[in-house]
Amino acid sequence: MAGTNPSPSEYIQHHLQNLTYGNHPEHGWSLAHSAQEAADMGFWAIHLDTMGWSIGLGLIFLCLFRKVAKSATTGVPSGLQNFVELMVEFVDQSVRETFHGRSRLIAPLSLTIFCWIFLMNLMDLIPVDWLPGVAAKVGEMFGADPAHVFFKVVPSTDINATLGMSLSVFALIIFYSIRVKGLKGFLAELTLHPFNTPNKLAQIALIPVNFLLEFVTLIAKPISLALRLFGNMYAGELIFILISLVGIWQLPLHFPWAVFHILVITLQAFIFMMLTIVYLSMASEDH
């Protein structure tokens, strides 16, 4: 951490900094030792902690559900099988009630989104010093300065992760829009709505206005998805960090906030999933 006895500001900044690898203008390809070095690495720098935890938690989800699927029985189910079946039925019901098109992708996609984001959010309940402290010890064993070993464990508090997921949803929105309406229909939706008139000259004049309004509406979908998840989880993480600074009051404050935060992390995963279903359903409607 930043010094043996870091100030509150240094402590917070250290916990909010990602483990970043990239091409530094002076040091070449290396790990960033400060927030400034991470910024100097530019757009192509990689947050190794975000990537590692995202992939790892995704693999846990896949392996867990695959194991249950292979060992599923019609007899007395195990507790894990009951839980997985409950999750599948819950997501399937949500898709049936919300998605009005036809697609074999939406239900498994929605299940993956909900479980994956929930697992990433769940990492926020781990005390903020535990895993970064382990990372600092490991870094020290390899000769690194513990003050320069950064390690964030909640991928959904990284705007790069949430924006990456929302851009994937945005790509699916475009795909389903063109698939259902055709390229001509998709472009017509962007340029002939919301203002439409039988007069051709007036309609041509309204194309720039329609395109601006529809484009803003379209691009707002992935941006709102990313910022909503990131903002709520980042705020929750920051509160946990602030709680860890209060000394003997840490446990009495940590427990009630953690209980409340369970609702937050579940709700944020659910909202991301439901908005994805809604957006894809809207894209699949042929007016």
Short mmCIF file of N, CA, C and O in Angstrom, two decimals, residues 115-233:
data_model
loop_
_atom_site.label_atom_id
_atom_site.label_comp_id
_atom_site.label_asym_id
_atom_site.label_seq_id
_atom_site.Cartn_x
_atom_site.Cartn_y
_atom_site.Cartn_z
N CYS A 115 -26.50 -14.81 -13.83
CA CYS A 115 -25.60 -15.55 -12.92
C CYS A 115 -24.20 -14.98 -12.94
O CYS A 115 -23.55 -14.86 -11.88
N TRP A 116 -23.71 -14.61 -14.12
CA TRP A 116 -22.34 -14.09 -14.23
C TRP A 116 -22.21 -12.75 -13.51
O TRP A 116 -21.28 -12.54 -12.72
N ILE A 117 -23.14 -11.83 -13.75
CA ILE A 117 -23.09 -10.53 -13.09
C ILE A 117 -23.30 -10.69 -11.58
O ILE A 117 -22.65 -10.00 -10.78
N PHE A 118 -24.19 -11.59 -11.19
CA PHE A 118 -24.40 -11.82 -9.76
C PHE A 118 -23.12 -12.29 -9.08
O PHE A 118 -22.77 -11.81 -8.00
N LEU A 119 -22.41 -13.21 -9.70
CA LEU A 119 -21.14 -13.71 -9.13
C LEU A 119 -20.10 -12.59 -9.05
O LEU A 119 -19.37 -12.48 -8.06
N MET A 120 -20.03 -11.77 -10.10
CA MET A 120 -19.07 -10.66 -10.07
C MET A 120 -19.43 -9.67 -8.97
O MET A 120 -18.55 -9.18 -8.25
N ASN A 121 -20.72 -9.37 -8.85
CA ASN A 121 -21.15 -8.45 -7.79
C ASN A 121 -20.92 -9.04 -6.40
O ASN A 121 -20.62 -8.31 -5.44
N LEU A 122 -21.07 -10.35 -6.30
CA LEU A 122 -20.95 -11.02 -5.01
C LEU A 122 -19.56 -10.86 -4.40
O LEU A 122 -19.40 -10.90 -3.17
N MET A 123 -18.55 -10.65 -5.24
CA MET A 123 -17.19 -10.46 -4.76
C MET A 123 -17.08 -9.21 -3.88
O MET A 123 -16.14 -9.09 -3.09
N ASP A 124 -18.06 -8.33 -3.99
CA ASP A 124 -18.03 -7.10 -3.19
C ASP A 124 -18.24 -7.37 -1.71
O ASP A 124 -17.96 -6.50 -0.87
N LEU A 125 -18.76 -8.56 -1.37
CA LEU A 125 -19.01 -8.88 0.03
C LEU A 125 -17.76 -9.37 0.76
O LEU A 125 -17.76 -9.49 1.98
N ILE A 126 -16.71 -9.70 0.01
CA ILE A 126 -15.45 -10.12 0.64
C ILE A 126 -14.77 -8.89 1.25
O ILE A 126 -14.67 -7.85 0.59
N PRO A 127 -14.35 -8.95 2.50
CA PRO A 127 -13.68 -7.79 3.12
C PRO A 127 -12.60 -7.21 2.23
O PRO A 127 -11.80 -7.95 1.64
N VAL A 128 -12.58 -5.90 2.13
CA VAL A 128 -11.78 -5.22 1.11
C VAL A 128 -10.28 -5.46 1.22
O VAL A 128 -9.55 -5.33 0.23
N ASP A 129 -9.78 -5.80 2.41
CA ASP A 129 -8.33 -5.96 2.58
C ASP A 129 -7.85 -7.40 2.39
O ASP A 129 -6.64 -7.63 2.29
N TRP A 130 -8.74 -8.37 2.35
CA TRP A 130 -8.32 -9.76 2.35
C TRP A 130 -7.54 -10.14 1.07
O TRP A 130 -6.36 -10.46 1.13
N LEU A 131 -8.21 -10.14 -0.05
CA LEU A 131 -7.57 -10.58 -1.30
C LEU A 131 -6.48 -9.61 -1.78
O LEU A 131 -5.43 -10.07 -2.24
N PRO A 132 -6.68 -8.28 -1.68
CA PRO A 132 -5.56 -7.38 -2.01
C PRO A 132 -4.34 -7.61 -1.10
O PRO A 132 -3.21 -7.48 -1.54
N GLY A 133 -4.61 -7.96 0.17
CA GLY A 133 -3.50 -8.26 1.08
C GLY A 133 -2.74 -9.50 0.65
O GLY A 133 -1.50 -9.54 0.70
N VAL A 134 -3.47 -10.53 0.21
CA VAL A 134 -2.82 -11.75 -0.30
C VAL A 134 -2.01 -11.42 -1.54
O VAL A 134 -0.87 -11.90 -1.70
N ALA A 135 -2.58 -10.61 -2.44
CA ALA A 135 -1.88 -10.22 -3.66
C ALA A 135 -0.60 -9.46 -3.35
O ALA A 135 0.44 -9.65 -3.99
N ALA A 136 -0.65 -8.60 -2.33
CA ALA A 136 0.54 -7.84 -1.94
C ALA A 136 1.63 -8.77 -1.42
O ALA A 136 2.81 -8.58 -1.72
N LYS A 137 1.23 -9.79 -0.64
CA LYS A 137 2.21 -10.75 -0.12
C LYS A 137 2.83 -11.54 -1.26
O LYS A 137 4.05 -11.78 -1.27
N VAL A 138 2.01 -11.97 -2.22
CA VAL A 138 2.53 -12.72 -3.37
C VAL A 138 3.47 -11.84 -4.18
O VAL A 138 4.56 -12.29 -4.60
N GLY A 139 3.08 -10.58 -4.40
CA GLY A 139 3.94 -9.67 -5.13
C GLY A 139 5.26 -9.44 -4.43
O GLY A 139 6.32 -9.37 -5.07
N GLU A 140 5.22 -9.36 -3.11
CA GLU A 140 6.44 -9.17 -2.32
C GLU A 140 7.38 -10.36 -2.45
O GLU A 140 8.61 -10.21 -2.49
N MET A 141 6.81 -11.57 -2.55
CA MET A 141 7.62 -12.78 -2.73
C MET A 141 8.40 -12.74 -4.04
O MET A 141 9.47 -13.32 -4.15
N PHE A 142 7.83 -12.04 -5.05
CA PHE A 142 8.50 -11.94 -6.35
C PHE A 142 9.28 -10.64 -6.50
O PHE A 142 9.65 -10.26 -7.61
N GLY A 143 9.49 -9.95 -5.38
CA GLY A 143 10.33 -8.76 -5.39
C GLY A 143 9.62 -7.46 -5.67
O GLY A 143 10.27 -6.43 -5.84
N ALA A 144 8.28 -7.48 -5.71
CA ALA A 144 7.54 -6.25 -5.98
C ALA A 144 7.31 -5.47 -4.69
O ALA A 144 7.25 -6.05 -3.60
N ASP A 145 7.20 -4.18 -4.82
CA ASP A 145 6.88 -3.32 -3.68
C ASP A 145 5.39 -3.46 -3.38
O ASP A 145 4.55 -3.17 -4.24
N PRO A 146 5.02 -3.91 -2.17
CA PRO A 146 3.59 -4.07 -1.84
C PRO A 146 2.77 -2.80 -2.06
O PRO A 146 1.58 -2.86 -2.33
N ALA A 147 3.43 -1.64 -1.93
CA ALA A 147 2.73 -0.37 -2.13
C ALA A 147 2.28 -0.19 -3.57
O ALA A 147 1.38 0.60 -3.86
N HIS A 148 2.93 -0.93 -4.50
CA HIS A 148 2.60 -0.79 -5.92
C HIS A 148 1.89 -2.03 -6.46
O HIS A 148 1.80 -2.19 -7.69
N VAL A 149 1.40 -2.89 -5.58
CA VAL A 149 0.62 -4.06 -6.02
C VAL A 149 -0.86 -3.72 -5.85
O VAL A 149 -1.37 -3.66 -4.74
N PHE A 150 -1.52 -3.49 -6.96
CA PHE A 150 -2.94 -3.15 -6.95
C PHE A 150 -3.75 -4.40 -7.32
O PHE A 150 -3.34 -5.18 -8.18
N PHE A 151 -4.93 -4.54 -6.70
CA PHE A 151 -5.71 -5.75 -6.96
C PHE A 151 -7.17 -5.52 -6.58
O PHE A 151 -7.53 -5.58 -5.41
N LYS A 152 -8.00 -5.25 -7.60
CA LYS A 152 -9.43 -5.11 -7.39
C LYS A 152 -10.11 -6.44 -7.69
O LYS A 152 -9.77 -7.10 -8.67
N VAL A 153 -11.06 -6.81 -6.86
CA VAL A 153 -11.66 -8.15 -6.99
C VAL A 153 -13.12 -8.10 -7.44
O VAL A 153 -13.74 -9.15 -7.57
N VAL A 154 -13.65 -6.93 -7.70
CA VAL A 154 -15.05 -6.81 -8.14
C VAL A 154 -15.06 -6.32 -9.59
O VAL A 154 -14.95 -5.12 -9.83
N PRO A 155 -15.18 -7.21 -10.57
CA PRO A 155 -15.10 -6.79 -11.97
C PRO A 155 -16.15 -5.77 -12.37
O PRO A 155 -15.91 -4.92 -13.22
N SER A 156 -17.33 -5.83 -11.75
CA SER A 156 -18.40 -4.92 -12.14
C SER A 156 -18.20 -3.50 -11.61
O SER A 156 -19.01 -2.62 -11.88
N THR A 157 -17.12 -3.25 -10.86
CA THR A 157 -16.77 -1.88 -10.47
C THR A 157 -15.77 -1.28 -11.45
O THR A 157 -15.25 -0.18 -11.21
N ASP A 158 -15.50 -1.99 -12.53
CA ASP A 158 -14.61 -1.51 -13.59
C ASP A 158 -15.47 -1.14 -14.79
O ASP A 158 -16.14 -2.00 -15.37
N ILE A 159 -15.47 0.11 -15.18
CA ILE A 159 -16.31 0.58 -16.28
C ILE A 159 -15.98 -0.16 -17.57
O ILE A 159 -16.85 -0.34 -18.45
N ASN A 160 -14.74 -0.63 -17.72
CA ASN A 160 -14.37 -1.37 -18.92
C ASN A 160 -15.15 -2.68 -19.02
O ASN A 160 -15.56 -3.08 -20.11
N ALA A 161 -15.36 -3.35 -17.89
CA ALA A 161 -16.09 -4.62 -17.89
C ALA A 161 -17.56 -4.40 -18.18
O ALA A 161 -18.16 -5.09 -19.02
N THR A 162 -18.18 -3.44 -17.51
CA THR A 162 -19.61 -3.21 -17.72
C THR A 162 -19.89 -2.68 -19.11
O THR A 162 -20.88 -3.05 -19.75
N LEU A 163 -18.99 -1.83 -19.62
CA LEU A 163 -19.17 -1.31 -20.98
C LEU A 163 -18.96 -2.42 -22.01
O LEU A 163 -19.66 -2.46 -23.03
N GLY A 164 -18.03 -3.32 -21.74
CA GLY A 164 -17.81 -4.44 -22.65
C GLY A 164 -19.04 -5.32 -22.76
O GLY A 164 -19.44 -5.74 -23.86
N MET A 165 -19.67 -5.62 -21.61
CA MET A 165 -20.89 -6.43 -21.63
C MET A 165 -22.02 -5.71 -22.33
O MET A 165 -22.77 -6.30 -23.12
N SER A 166 -22.17 -4.41 -22.07
CA SER A 166 -23.27 -3.66 -22.68
C SER A 166 -23.07 -3.51 -24.19
O SER A 166 -24.04 -3.53 -24.95
N LEU A 167 -21.83 -3.39 -24.64
CA LEU A 167 -21.57 -3.31 -26.08
C LEU A 167 -21.87 -4.64 -26.77
O LEU A 167 -22.29 -4.66 -27.94
N SER A 168 -21.67 -5.75 -26.05
CA SER A 168 -22.05 -7.06 -26.59
C SER A 168 -23.57 -7.13 -26.77
O SER A 168 -24.06 -7.63 -27.79
N VAL A 169 -24.31 -6.61 -25.79
CA VAL A 169 -25.77 -6.55 -25.92
C VAL A 169 -26.16 -5.63 -27.07
O VAL A 169 -27.08 -5.94 -27.84
N PHE A 170 -25.46 -4.52 -27.23
CA PHE A 170 -25.73 -3.58 -28.31
C PHE A 170 -25.53 -4.25 -29.67
O PHE A 170 -26.33 -4.04 -30.61
N ALA A 171 -24.48 -5.05 -29.80
CA ALA A 171 -24.24 -5.78 -31.05
C ALA A 171 -25.40 -6.73 -31.35
O ALA A 171 -25.81 -6.88 -32.51
N LEU A 172 -25.93 -7.37 -30.31
CA LEU A 172 -27.08 -8.26 -30.50
C LEU A 172 -28.33 -7.47 -30.90
O LEU A 172 -29.15 -7.95 -31.69
N ILE A 173 -28.49 -6.28 -30.33
CA ILE A 173 -29.63 -5.43 -30.71
C ILE A 173 -29.58 -5.12 -32.20
O ILE A 173 -30.58 -5.23 -32.92
N ILE A 174 -28.41 -4.72 -32.70
CA ILE A 174 -28.24 -4.42 -34.12
C ILE A 174 -28.49 -5.67 -34.96
O ILE A 174 -29.18 -5.62 -35.99
N PHE A 175 -27.94 -6.81 -34.50
CA PHE A 175 -28.09 -8.06 -35.25
C PHE A 175 -29.57 -8.46 -35.38
O PHE A 175 -30.04 -8.77 -36.48
N TYR A 176 -30.30 -8.42 -34.27
CA TYR A 176 -31.71 -8.82 -34.31
C TYR A 176 -32.54 -7.82 -35.08
O TYR A 176 -33.51 -8.20 -35.77
N SER A 177 -32.21 -6.55 -35.00
CA SER A 177 -32.95 -5.53 -35.75
C SER A 177 -32.82 -5.78 -37.25
O SER A 177 -33.82 -5.74 -37.99
N ILE A 178 -31.61 -6.04 -37.72
CA ILE A 178 -31.39 -6.27 -39.15
C ILE A 178 -31.95 -7.64 -39.57
O ILE A 178 -32.52 -7.77 -40.65
N ARG A 179 -31.82 -8.62 -38.69
CA ARG A 179 -32.33 -9.95 -39.00
C ARG A 179 -33.84 -9.96 -39.18
O ARG A 179 -34.36 -10.61 -40.10
N VAL A 180 -34.55 -9.26 -38.32
CA VAL A 180 -36.02 -9.27 -38.36
C VAL A 180 -36.56 -8.29 -39.39
O VAL A 180 -37.48 -8.61 -40.15
N LYS A 181 -35.99 -7.09 -39.44
CA LYS A 181 -36.54 -6.03 -40.30
C LYS A 181 -35.82 -5.89 -41.62
O LYS A 181 -36.31 -5.20 -42.52
N GLY A 182 -34.64 -6.52 -41.73
CA GLY A 182 -33.83 -6.31 -42.91
C GLY A 182 -33.06 -5.00 -42.80
O GLY A 182 -33.42 -4.12 -42.00
N LEU A 183 -32.01 -4.86 -43.59
CA LEU A 183 -31.19 -3.65 -43.51
C LEU A 183 -32.01 -2.42 -43.90
O LEU A 183 -31.90 -1.37 -43.26
N LYS A 184 -32.85 -2.57 -44.92
CA LYS A 184 -33.68 -1.45 -45.36
C LYS A 184 -34.67 -1.05 -44.26
O LYS A 184 -34.85 0.14 -43.98
N GLY A 185 -35.29 -2.04 -43.63
CA GLY A 185 -36.24 -1.74 -42.56
C GLY A 185 -35.57 -1.12 -41.36
O GLY A 185 -36.14 -0.22 -40.70
N PHE A 186 -34.35 -1.58 -41.04
CA PHE A 186 -33.61 -1.02 -39.91
C PHE A 186 -33.26 0.45 -40.15
O PHE A 186 -33.44 1.31 -39.27
N LEU A 187 -32.79 0.75 -41.38
CA LEU A 187 -32.45 2.13 -41.71
C LEU A 187 -33.71 3.00 -41.76
O LEU A 187 -33.67 4.17 -41.36
N ALA A 188 -34.81 2.42 -42.22
CA ALA A 188 -36.07 3.18 -42.25
C ALA A 188 -36.53 3.51 -40.83
O ALA A 188 -37.06 4.59 -40.57
N GLU A 189 -36.32 2.58 -39.92
CA GLU A 189 -36.70 2.82 -38.52
C GLU A 189 -35.89 3.96 -37.93
O GLU A 189 -36.39 4.72 -37.09
N LEU A 190 -34.64 4.09 -38.36
CA LEU A 190 -33.77 5.15 -37.84
C LEU A 190 -34.07 6.51 -38.46
O LEU A 190 -33.80 7.54 -37.85
N THR A 191 -34.62 6.51 -39.69
CA THR A 191 -34.75 7.78 -40.41
C THR A 191 -36.20 8.24 -40.62
O THR A 191 -36.43 9.42 -40.91
N LEU A 192 -37.15 7.32 -40.51
CA LEU A 192 -38.55 7.68 -40.79
C LEU A 192 -39.41 7.77 -39.54
O LEU A 192 -40.62 7.96 -39.64
N HIS A 193 -38.81 7.60 -38.39
CA HIS A 193 -39.53 7.68 -37.11
C HIS A 193 -38.72 8.56 -36.15
O HIS A 193 -37.50 8.63 -36.26
N PRO A 194 -39.37 9.26 -35.21
CA PRO A 194 -40.79 9.19 -34.84
C PRO A 194 -41.70 10.09 -35.67
O PRO A 194 -42.91 9.95 -35.63
N PHE A 195 -41.11 11.03 -36.46
CA PHE A 195 -41.94 11.95 -37.25
C PHE A 195 -42.12 11.39 -38.65
O PHE A 195 -41.14 11.18 -39.37
N ASN A 196 -43.38 11.20 -39.03
CA ASN A 196 -43.68 10.61 -40.34
C ASN A 196 -44.81 11.41 -40.98
O ASN A 196 -45.78 11.77 -40.33
N THR A 197 -44.67 11.67 -42.26
CA THR A 197 -45.68 12.44 -42.99
C THR A 197 -45.81 11.90 -44.41
O THR A 197 -44.81 11.44 -45.00
N PRO A 198 -47.01 11.96 -44.99
CA PRO A 198 -47.19 11.49 -46.37
C PRO A 198 -46.45 12.36 -47.39
O PRO A 198 -46.14 11.90 -48.49
N ASN A 199 -46.18 13.59 -47.04
CA ASN A 199 -45.49 14.50 -47.94
C ASN A 199 -44.01 14.08 -48.06
O ASN A 199 -43.26 14.12 -47.09
N LYS A 200 -43.58 13.69 -49.27
CA LYS A 200 -42.23 13.15 -49.45
C LYS A 200 -41.15 14.19 -49.18
O LYS A 200 -40.11 13.88 -48.59
N LEU A 201 -41.38 15.42 -49.64
CA LEU A 201 -40.36 16.45 -49.42
C LEU A 201 -40.21 16.76 -47.93
O LEU A 201 -39.09 16.92 -47.43
N ALA A 202 -41.34 16.81 -47.23
CA ALA A 202 -41.29 17.06 -45.79
C ALA A 202 -40.63 15.89 -45.07
O ALA A 202 -39.87 16.08 -44.11
N GLN A 203 -40.90 14.66 -45.54
CA GLN A 203 -40.30 13.49 -44.91
C GLN A 203 -38.79 13.47 -45.09
O GLN A 203 -38.04 13.12 -44.18
N ILE A 204 -38.35 13.86 -46.28
CA ILE A 204 -36.89 13.94 -46.53
C ILE A 204 -36.26 14.99 -45.62
O ILE A 204 -35.17 14.79 -45.07
N ALA A 205 -36.95 16.09 -45.44
CA ALA A 205 -36.43 17.15 -44.57
C ALA A 205 -36.37 16.71 -43.11
O ALA A 205 -35.52 17.20 -42.34
N LEU A 206 -37.25 15.78 -42.73
CA LEU A 206 -37.29 15.31 -41.35
C LEU A 206 -36.28 14.19 -41.06
O LEU A 206 -36.09 13.83 -39.90
N ILE A 207 -35.65 13.66 -42.09
CA ILE A 207 -34.72 12.55 -41.90
C ILE A 207 -33.60 12.87 -40.91
O ILE A 207 -33.31 12.07 -40.01
N PRO A 208 -32.93 14.02 -41.03
CA PRO A 208 -31.86 14.32 -40.05
C PRO A 208 -32.37 14.39 -38.61
O PRO A 208 -31.71 13.92 -37.69
N VAL A 209 -33.57 14.97 -38.44
CA VAL A 209 -34.14 15.08 -37.09
C VAL A 209 -34.48 13.70 -36.55
O VAL A 209 -34.16 13.36 -35.40
N ASN A 210 -35.15 12.89 -37.39
CA ASN A 210 -35.50 11.52 -36.97
C ASN A 210 -34.26 10.70 -36.64
O ASN A 210 -34.23 9.99 -35.64
N PHE A 211 -33.24 10.81 -37.50
CA PHE A 211 -32.02 10.03 -37.28
C PHE A 211 -31.35 10.44 -35.97
O PHE A 211 -30.89 9.57 -35.20
N LEU A 212 -31.30 11.73 -35.69
CA LEU A 212 -30.67 12.20 -34.45
C LEU A 212 -31.41 11.65 -33.24
O LEU A 212 -30.78 11.13 -32.30
N LEU A 213 -32.74 11.74 -33.25
CA LEU A 213 -33.53 11.27 -32.11
C LEU A 213 -33.41 9.76 -31.94
O LEU A 213 -33.22 9.27 -30.82
N GLU A 214 -33.52 9.01 -33.03
CA GLU A 214 -33.47 7.55 -32.95
C GLU A 214 -32.06 7.06 -32.61
O GLU A 214 -31.89 6.08 -31.89
N PHE A 215 -31.05 7.75 -33.13
CA PHE A 215 -29.67 7.34 -32.85
C PHE A 215 -29.35 7.55 -31.38
O PHE A 215 -28.71 6.70 -30.74
N VAL A 216 -29.79 8.68 -30.82
CA VAL A 216 -29.56 8.94 -29.39
C VAL A 216 -30.27 7.88 -28.55
O VAL A 216 -29.72 7.37 -27.57
N THR A 217 -31.51 7.54 -28.93
CA THR A 217 -32.25 6.50 -28.22
C THR A 217 -31.54 5.16 -28.29
O THR A 217 -31.46 4.43 -27.30
N LEU A 218 -31.02 4.84 -29.47
CA LEU A 218 -30.34 3.56 -29.67
C LEU A 218 -29.04 3.48 -28.88
O LEU A 218 -28.79 2.50 -28.18
N ILE A 219 -28.23 4.52 -28.97
CA ILE A 219 -26.92 4.50 -28.31
C ILE A 219 -27.04 4.63 -26.80
O ILE A 219 -26.13 4.23 -26.05
N ALA A 220 -28.17 5.18 -26.33
CA ALA A 220 -28.37 5.33 -24.89
C ALA A 220 -28.57 3.98 -24.21
O ALA A 220 -28.32 3.86 -23.00
N LYS A 221 -28.99 2.97 -24.95
CA LYS A 221 -29.26 1.66 -24.35
C LYS A 221 -28.00 1.01 -23.78
O LYS A 221 -27.97 0.65 -22.60
N PRO A 222 -26.93 0.84 -24.56
CA PRO A 222 -25.72 0.25 -23.96
C PRO A 222 -25.05 1.14 -22.92
O PRO A 222 -24.50 0.65 -21.94
N ILE A 223 -25.11 2.45 -23.14
CA ILE A 223 -24.48 3.37 -22.19
C ILE A 223 -25.19 3.31 -20.84
O ILE A 223 -24.55 3.25 -19.77
N SER A 224 -26.53 3.30 -20.86
CA SER A 224 -27.28 3.24 -19.61
C SER A 224 -27.07 1.89 -18.90
O SER A 224 -26.97 1.84 -17.67
N LEU A 225 -27.00 0.81 -19.67
CA LEU A 225 -26.73 -0.51 -19.08
C LEU A 225 -25.40 -0.51 -18.34
O LEU A 225 -25.30 -0.97 -17.20
N ALA A 226 -24.36 0.01 -19.00
CA ALA A 226 -23.02 0.00 -18.42
C ALA A 226 -22.92 0.90 -17.20
O ALA A 226 -22.40 0.50 -16.15
N LEU A 227 -23.42 2.12 -17.33
CA LEU A 227 -23.26 3.10 -16.25
C LEU A 227 -24.11 2.74 -15.03
O LEU A 227 -23.70 3.00 -13.89
N ARG A 228 -25.28 2.16 -15.24
CA ARG A 228 -26.14 1.79 -14.11
C ARG A 228 -25.45 0.73 -13.25
O ARG A 228 -25.38 0.86 -12.01
N LEU A 229 -24.95 -0.31 -13.88
CA LEU A 229 -24.29 -1.38 -13.13
C LEU A 229 -23.00 -0.87 -12.49
O LEU A 229 -22.76 -1.10 -11.29
N PHE A 230 -22.20 -0.17 -13.27
CA PHE A 230 -20.93 0.35 -12.74
C PHE A 230 -21.15 1.31 -11.59
O PHE A 230 -20.50 1.20 -10.54
N GLY A 231 -22.07 2.25 -11.75
CA GLY A 231 -22.29 3.27 -10.73
C GLY A 231 -22.74 2.69 -9.40
O GLY A 231 -22.22 3.07 -8.34
N ASN A 232 -23.69 1.77 -9.45
CA ASN A 232 -24.19 1.18 -8.21
C ASN A 232 -23.13 0.32 -7.51
O ASN A 232 -23.00 0.38 -6.28
N MET A 233 -22.40 -0.46 -8.27
CA MET A 233 -21.39 -1.34 -7.66
C MET A 233 -20.17 -0.55 -7.18
O MET A 233 -19.59 -0.86 -6.14
#
